[in-house]
Amino acid sequence: MESMNKEVLFSREIIDRRVRELAEEISGDYAGGEPIVVGVLKGAFIFMADLIRSLRIPCKVDFMQLASYGSGTVSSGEVVIKKDMGLPIAGKDVLIVEDIVDTGLTLSFLVKALQDRAPRSLKVCVFLDKKMRRKIPFAADYTGFTIDDGFVVGYGLDFNEQARFLSDVYIIKA
Ligand code: IMP
Ligand code: MG
């Protein structure tokens, strides 16, 4: 960790402001409703915790954990459900919360998997979007920040399980 060469990309103040904006938008869109917010473990847990506490609507909370077979920082596209959510979602409004969309493979898989359970609506909120790196088309309904290529850590995001606990988002320098 000490040896990781990195610099701040988004400070906690910038993040807080953007998360509150997202929460406002989501609260408006789901006004009168009570979505099931599904966090993707582990990366989304901090973002999700901040996001739901800024919502002006009630919500239910659940989590899923996915595993993608690949090495290091590259996902292979072969995604499996490692831990499923517990709540039934048929006929419900579901909002997936994920830390980052990169190739799009993970979220495409998850959206397809949850769509099969016949929710009333299914949307995706990502904290970060590396738009230029898509291998398959994927568009999130809500995006915190769009970033260029490069590996980021902090605010829940890790590099080999390191740096999740940091309050700011950092970009790793070569
Ligand atoms: P995708 O299937 O390529 O879109 O992969 C998305 C997943 O890769 C995210 O859920 C992250 O776990 C991981 N990931 C991609 N880029 C980064 C990054 O810059 N930092 C930390 N995790 C990343
Ligand atoms: Mg992840």
mmCIF file of C-alpha atoms and ligand atoms in Angstrom:
data_model
loop_
_atom_site.group_PDB
_atom_site.id
_atom_site.type_symbol
_atom_site.label_atom_id
_atom_site.label_comp_id
_atom_site.label_asym_id
_atom_site.label_seq_id
_atom_site.Cartn_x
_atom_site.Cartn_y
_atom_site.Cartn_z
ATOM 1 C CA MET A 1 0.000 0.000 0.000
ATOM 2 C CA GLU A 2 2.757 2.407 0.961
ATOM 3 C CA SER A 3 4.467 1.610 -2.305
ATOM 4 C CA MET A 4 1.411 2.391 -4.439
ATOM 5 C CA ASN A 5 2.148 5.497 -6.482
ATOM 6 C CA LYS A 6 -1.117 7.388 -6.826
ATOM 7 C CA GLU A 7 -2.716 10.801 -6.928
ATOM 8 C CA VAL A 8 -6.154 12.138 -6.046
ATOM 9 C CA LEU A 9 -8.598 12.095 -8.949
ATOM 10 C CA PHE A 10 -11.783 12.977 -7.026
ATOM 11 C CA SER A 11 -11.656 14.428 -3.524
ATOM 12 C CA ARG A 12 -14.206 13.439 -0.913
ATOM 13 C CA GLU A 13 -15.831 16.894 -1.207
ATOM 14 C CA ILE A 14 -16.308 16.502 -4.954
ATOM 15 C CA ILE A 15 -17.591 12.960 -4.440
ATOM 16 C CA ASP A 16 -20.047 14.018 -1.707
ATOM 17 C CA ARG A 17 -21.494 16.750 -3.906
ATOM 18 C CA ARG A 18 -21.929 14.432 -6.891
ATOM 19 C CA VAL A 19 -23.452 11.636 -4.802
ATOM 20 C CA ARG A 20 -26.029 14.065 -3.409
ATOM 21 C CA GLU A 21 -26.887 15.186 -6.944
ATOM 22 C CA LEU A 22 -27.372 11.571 -8.014
ATOM 23 C CA ALA A 23 -29.552 10.919 -4.979
ATOM 24 C CA GLU A 24 -31.716 13.934 -5.862
ATOM 25 C CA GLU A 25 -32.172 12.683 -9.411
ATOM 26 C CA ILE A 26 -32.990 9.158 -8.260
ATOM 27 C CA SER A 27 -35.386 10.415 -5.579
ATOM 28 C CA GLY A 28 -37.285 12.373 -8.216
ATOM 29 C CA ASP A 29 -37.428 9.477 -10.650
ATOM 30 C CA TYR A 30 -38.711 7.040 -8.008
ATOM 31 C CA ALA A 31 -40.973 9.512 -6.194
ATOM 32 C CA GLY A 32 -43.782 7.665 -4.437
ATOM 33 C CA GLY A 33 -41.983 4.349 -4.831
ATOM 34 C CA GLU A 34 -39.673 2.178 -2.808
ATOM 35 C CA PRO A 35 -36.953 0.646 -4.988
ATOM 36 C CA ILE A 36 -34.887 -2.357 -4.026
ATOM 37 C CA VAL A 37 -31.323 -1.100 -4.184
ATOM 38 C CA VAL A 38 -28.933 -3.929 -5.003
ATOM 39 C CA GLY A 39 -25.274 -3.267 -4.293
ATOM 40 C CA VAL A 40 -22.580 -5.228 -6.077
ATOM 41 C CA LEU A 41 -20.032 -6.403 -3.539
ATOM 42 C CA LYS A 42 -17.541 -5.456 -2.616
ATOM 43 C CA GLY A 43 -16.669 -2.329 -4.569
ATOM 44 C CA ALA A 44 -20.025 -0.549 -4.333
ATOM 45 C CA PHE A 45 -20.545 -0.709 -0.580
ATOM 46 C CA ILE A 46 -19.276 2.751 0.322
ATOM 47 C CA PHE A 47 -20.900 4.499 -2.645
ATOM 48 C CA MET A 48 -24.179 2.731 -1.933
ATOM 49 C CA ALA A 49 -24.077 3.623 1.763
ATOM 50 C CA ASP A 50 -23.651 7.310 0.919
ATOM 51 C CA LEU A 51 -26.174 7.252 -1.915
ATOM 52 C CA ILE A 52 -29.074 5.699 -0.004
ATOM 53 C CA ARG A 53 -28.562 8.008 2.971
ATOM 54 C CA SER A 54 -29.081 10.981 0.650
ATOM 55 C CA LEU A 55 -32.272 9.614 -0.918
ATOM 56 C CA ARG A 56 -35.575 11.346 -0.106
ATOM 57 C CA ILE A 57 -37.515 8.135 -0.725
ATOM 58 C CA PRO A 58 -37.582 4.846 1.199
ATOM 59 C CA CYS A 59 -35.706 1.914 -0.247
ATOM 60 C CA LYS A 60 -34.903 -1.691 0.517
ATOM 61 C CA VAL A 61 -31.347 -2.931 0.423
ATOM 62 C CA ASP A 62 -29.736 -6.123 -0.773
ATOM 63 C CA PHE A 63 -26.386 -7.251 -2.125
ATOM 64 C CA MET A 64 -24.925 -9.564 -4.711
ATOM 65 C CA GLN A 65 -21.393 -10.666 -5.276
ATOM 66 C CA LEU A 66 -20.131 -11.652 -8.689
ATOM 67 C CA ALA A 67 -16.932 -13.328 -9.718
ATOM 68 C CA SER A 68 -15.369 -12.887 -13.088
ATOM 69 C CA TYR A 69 -12.698 -15.288 -14.129
ATOM 70 C CA GLY A 70 -9.743 -13.276 -15.235
ATOM 71 C CA SER A 71 -6.396 -12.229 -13.942
ATOM 72 C CA GLY A 72 -5.587 -9.097 -11.994
ATOM 73 C CA THR A 73 -7.294 -5.996 -13.293
ATOM 74 C CA VAL A 74 -8.836 -7.462 -16.455
ATOM 75 C CA SER A 75 -12.168 -9.243 -16.419
ATOM 76 C CA SER A 76 -12.558 -12.172 -18.782
ATOM 77 C CA GLY A 77 -16.250 -11.811 -19.388
ATOM 78 C CA GLU A 78 -17.082 -15.131 -17.811
ATOM 79 C CA VAL A 79 -19.179 -13.901 -14.908
ATOM 80 C CA VAL A 80 -20.828 -16.041 -12.230
ATOM 81 C CA ILE A 81 -23.013 -15.204 -9.237
ATOM 82 C CA LYS A 82 -20.973 -15.863 -6.105
ATOM 83 C CA LYS A 83 -23.562 -14.579 -3.643
ATOM 84 C CA ASP A 84 -27.148 -13.997 -4.734
ATOM 85 C CA MET A 85 -29.493 -11.428 -3.275
ATOM 86 C CA GLY A 86 -32.137 -12.612 -0.828
ATOM 87 C CA LEU A 87 -35.141 -10.437 -1.692
ATOM 88 C CA PRO A 88 -37.564 -11.472 -4.429
ATOM 89 C CA ILE A 89 -37.730 -8.799 -7.140
ATOM 90 C CA ALA A 90 -40.613 -9.899 -9.378
ATOM 91 C CA GLY A 91 -42.864 -6.889 -9.938
ATOM 92 C CA LYS A 92 -40.525 -4.561 -8.005
ATOM 93 C CA ASP A 93 -38.471 -1.545 -8.991
ATOM 94 C CA VAL A 94 -34.823 -2.538 -8.826
ATOM 95 C CA LEU A 95 -31.785 -0.267 -8.889
ATOM 96 C CA ILE A 96 -28.396 -1.935 -9.254
ATOM 97 C CA VAL A 97 -25.544 0.041 -7.691
ATOM 98 C CA GLU A 98 -22.033 -0.736 -8.959
ATOM 99 C CA ASP A 99 -18.666 0.869 -8.393
ATOM 100 C CA ILE A 100 -17.450 1.055 -11.969
ATOM 101 C CA VAL A 101 -18.319 -0.045 -15.481
ATOM 102 C CA ASP A 102 -15.315 -0.848 -17.594
ATOM 103 C CA THR A 103 -15.702 -3.402 -20.422
ATOM 104 C CA GLY A 104 -19.417 -3.633 -19.628
ATOM 105 C CA LEU A 105 -19.286 -7.414 -19.337
ATOM 106 C CA THR A 106 -20.098 -7.625 -15.625
ATOM 107 C CA LEU A 107 -23.110 -5.307 -15.673
ATOM 108 C CA SER A 108 -24.472 -6.731 -18.923
ATOM 109 C CA PHE A 109 -24.419 -10.151 -17.298
ATOM 110 C CA LEU A 110 -26.079 -8.895 -14.112
ATOM 111 C CA VAL A 111 -28.797 -6.936 -15.908
ATOM 112 C CA LYS A 112 -29.635 -10.002 -17.962
ATOM 113 C CA ALA A 113 -29.686 -12.221 -14.872
ATOM 114 C CA LEU A 114 -32.012 -9.895 -12.938
ATOM 115 C CA GLN A 115 -34.221 -9.174 -15.950
ATOM 116 C CA ASP A 116 -35.042 -12.893 -16.016
ATOM 117 C CA ARG A 117 -36.657 -12.459 -12.579
ATOM 118 C CA ALA A 118 -39.254 -10.082 -14.049
ATOM 119 C CA PRO A 119 -38.785 -6.902 -11.995
ATOM 120 C CA ARG A 120 -41.222 -4.073 -12.787
ATOM 121 C CA SER A 121 -38.260 -1.869 -13.662
ATOM 122 C CA LEU A 122 -34.502 -2.331 -13.639
ATOM 123 C CA LYS A 123 -31.990 0.493 -13.695
ATOM 124 C CA VAL A 124 -28.281 0.798 -13.051
ATOM 125 C CA CYS A 125 -26.376 3.437 -11.107
ATOM 126 C CA VAL A 126 -22.593 3.415 -11.406
ATOM 127 C CA PHE A 127 -20.175 5.584 -9.506
ATOM 128 C CA LEU A 128 -17.596 5.615 -12.326
ATOM 129 C CA ASP A 129 -17.772 4.909 -16.052
ATOM 130 C CA LYS A 130 -14.757 4.129 -18.229
ATOM 131 C CA LYS A 131 -16.746 4.708 -21.415
ATOM 132 C CA MET A 132 -13.865 4.239 -23.824
ATOM 133 C CA ARG A 133 -13.093 0.716 -22.624
ATOM 134 C CA ARG A 134 -16.327 -1.062 -23.536
ATOM 135 C CA LYS A 135 -16.095 -4.490 -25.127
ATOM 136 C CA ILE A 136 -19.868 -4.653 -25.397
ATOM 137 C CA PRO A 137 -22.325 -1.748 -25.408
ATOM 138 C CA PHE A 138 -23.610 -0.818 -21.987
ATOM 139 C CA ALA A 139 -25.203 2.424 -20.817
ATOM 140 C CA ALA A 140 -25.892 3.121 -17.140
ATOM 141 C CA ASP A 141 -29.007 5.073 -16.163
ATOM 142 C CA TYR A 142 -27.109 7.113 -13.564
ATOM 143 C CA THR A 143 -23.376 7.860 -13.615
ATOM 144 C CA GLY A 144 -21.288 9.623 -10.992
ATOM 145 C CA PHE A 145 -18.264 10.469 -13.119
ATOM 146 C CA THR A 146 -16.954 9.441 -16.513
ATOM 147 C CA ILE A 147 -13.215 8.777 -16.529
ATOM 148 C CA ASP A 148 -10.543 7.928 -19.060
ATOM 149 C CA ASP A 149 -8.540 4.750 -19.094
ATOM 150 C CA GLY A 150 -6.393 4.109 -16.011
ATOM 151 C CA PHE A 151 -6.834 2.210 -12.773
ATOM 152 C CA VAL A 152 -8.545 3.886 -9.828
ATOM 153 C CA VAL A 153 -8.782 2.985 -6.148
ATOM 154 C CA GLY A 154 -10.451 4.260 -2.993
ATOM 155 C CA TYR A 155 -14.076 4.944 -2.012
ATOM 156 C CA GLY A 156 -14.705 1.189 -2.105
ATOM 157 C CA LEU A 157 -12.615 0.434 -5.177
ATOM 158 C CA ASP A 158 -9.611 -1.793 -4.688
ATOM 159 C CA PHE A 159 -6.411 -2.933 -6.259
ATOM 160 C CA ASN A 160 -5.864 -6.525 -5.071
ATOM 161 C CA GLU A 161 -8.007 -5.740 -1.989
ATOM 162 C CA GLN A 162 -5.916 -2.725 -1.102
ATOM 163 C CA ALA A 163 -7.088 0.882 -0.756
ATOM 164 C CA ARG A 164 -10.857 0.335 -0.513
ATOM 165 C CA PHE A 165 -11.024 2.236 2.763
ATOM 166 C CA LEU A 166 -9.686 5.519 1.375
ATOM 167 C CA SER A 167 -12.203 8.394 1.305
ATOM 168 C CA ASP A 168 -10.966 9.949 -1.928
ATOM 169 C CA VAL A 169 -10.613 8.337 -5.352
ATOM 170 C CA TYR A 170 -7.042 7.990 -6.581
ATOM 171 C CA ILE A 171 -5.583 7.123 -9.947
ATOM 172 C CA ILE A 172 -2.661 4.739 -9.845
ATOM 173 C CA LYS A 173 0.485 6.064 -11.456
ATOM 174 C CA ALA A 174 2.930 3.790 -13.252
HETATM 175 P P1 IMP B 1 -16.267 -4.837 -16.424
HETATM 176 O O1 IMP B 1 -16.948 -6.161 -16.463
HETATM 177 O O2 IMP B 1 -15.019 -4.835 -17.262
HETATM 178 O O3 IMP B 1 -17.151 -3.668 -16.730
HETATM 179 O O4 IMP B 1 -15.662 -4.738 -14.986
HETATM 180 C C1 IMP B 1 -16.168 -4.030 -13.964
HETATM 181 C C2 IMP B 1 -15.456 -4.463 -12.709
HETATM 182 O O5 IMP B 1 -14.037 -4.410 -12.860
HETATM 183 C C3 IMP B 1 -15.806 -3.508 -11.592
HETATM 184 O O6 IMP B 1 -16.870 -3.985 -10.856
HETATM 185 C C4 IMP B 1 -14.524 -3.485 -10.797
HETATM 186 O O7 IMP B 1 -14.569 -4.500 -9.813
HETATM 187 C C5 IMP B 1 -13.429 -3.815 -11.737
HETATM 188 N N1 IMP B 1 -12.683 -2.610 -12.158
HETATM 189 C C6 IMP B 1 -12.587 -2.115 -13.410
HETATM 190 N N2 IMP B 1 -11.826 -1.031 -13.447
HETATM 191 C C7 IMP B 1 -11.434 -0.805 -12.175
HETATM 192 C C8 IMP B 1 -10.624 0.219 -11.557
HETATM 193 O O8 IMP B 1 -10.085 1.148 -12.194
HETATM 194 N N3 IMP B 1 -10.443 0.102 -10.226
HETATM 195 C C9 IMP B 1 -10.991 -0.891 -9.478
HETATM 196 N N4 IMP B 1 -11.765 -1.849 -10.005
HETATM 197 C C10 IMP B 1 -11.969 -1.812 -11.355
HETATM 198 MG MG MG B 2 -16.733 -4.857 -8.860
#
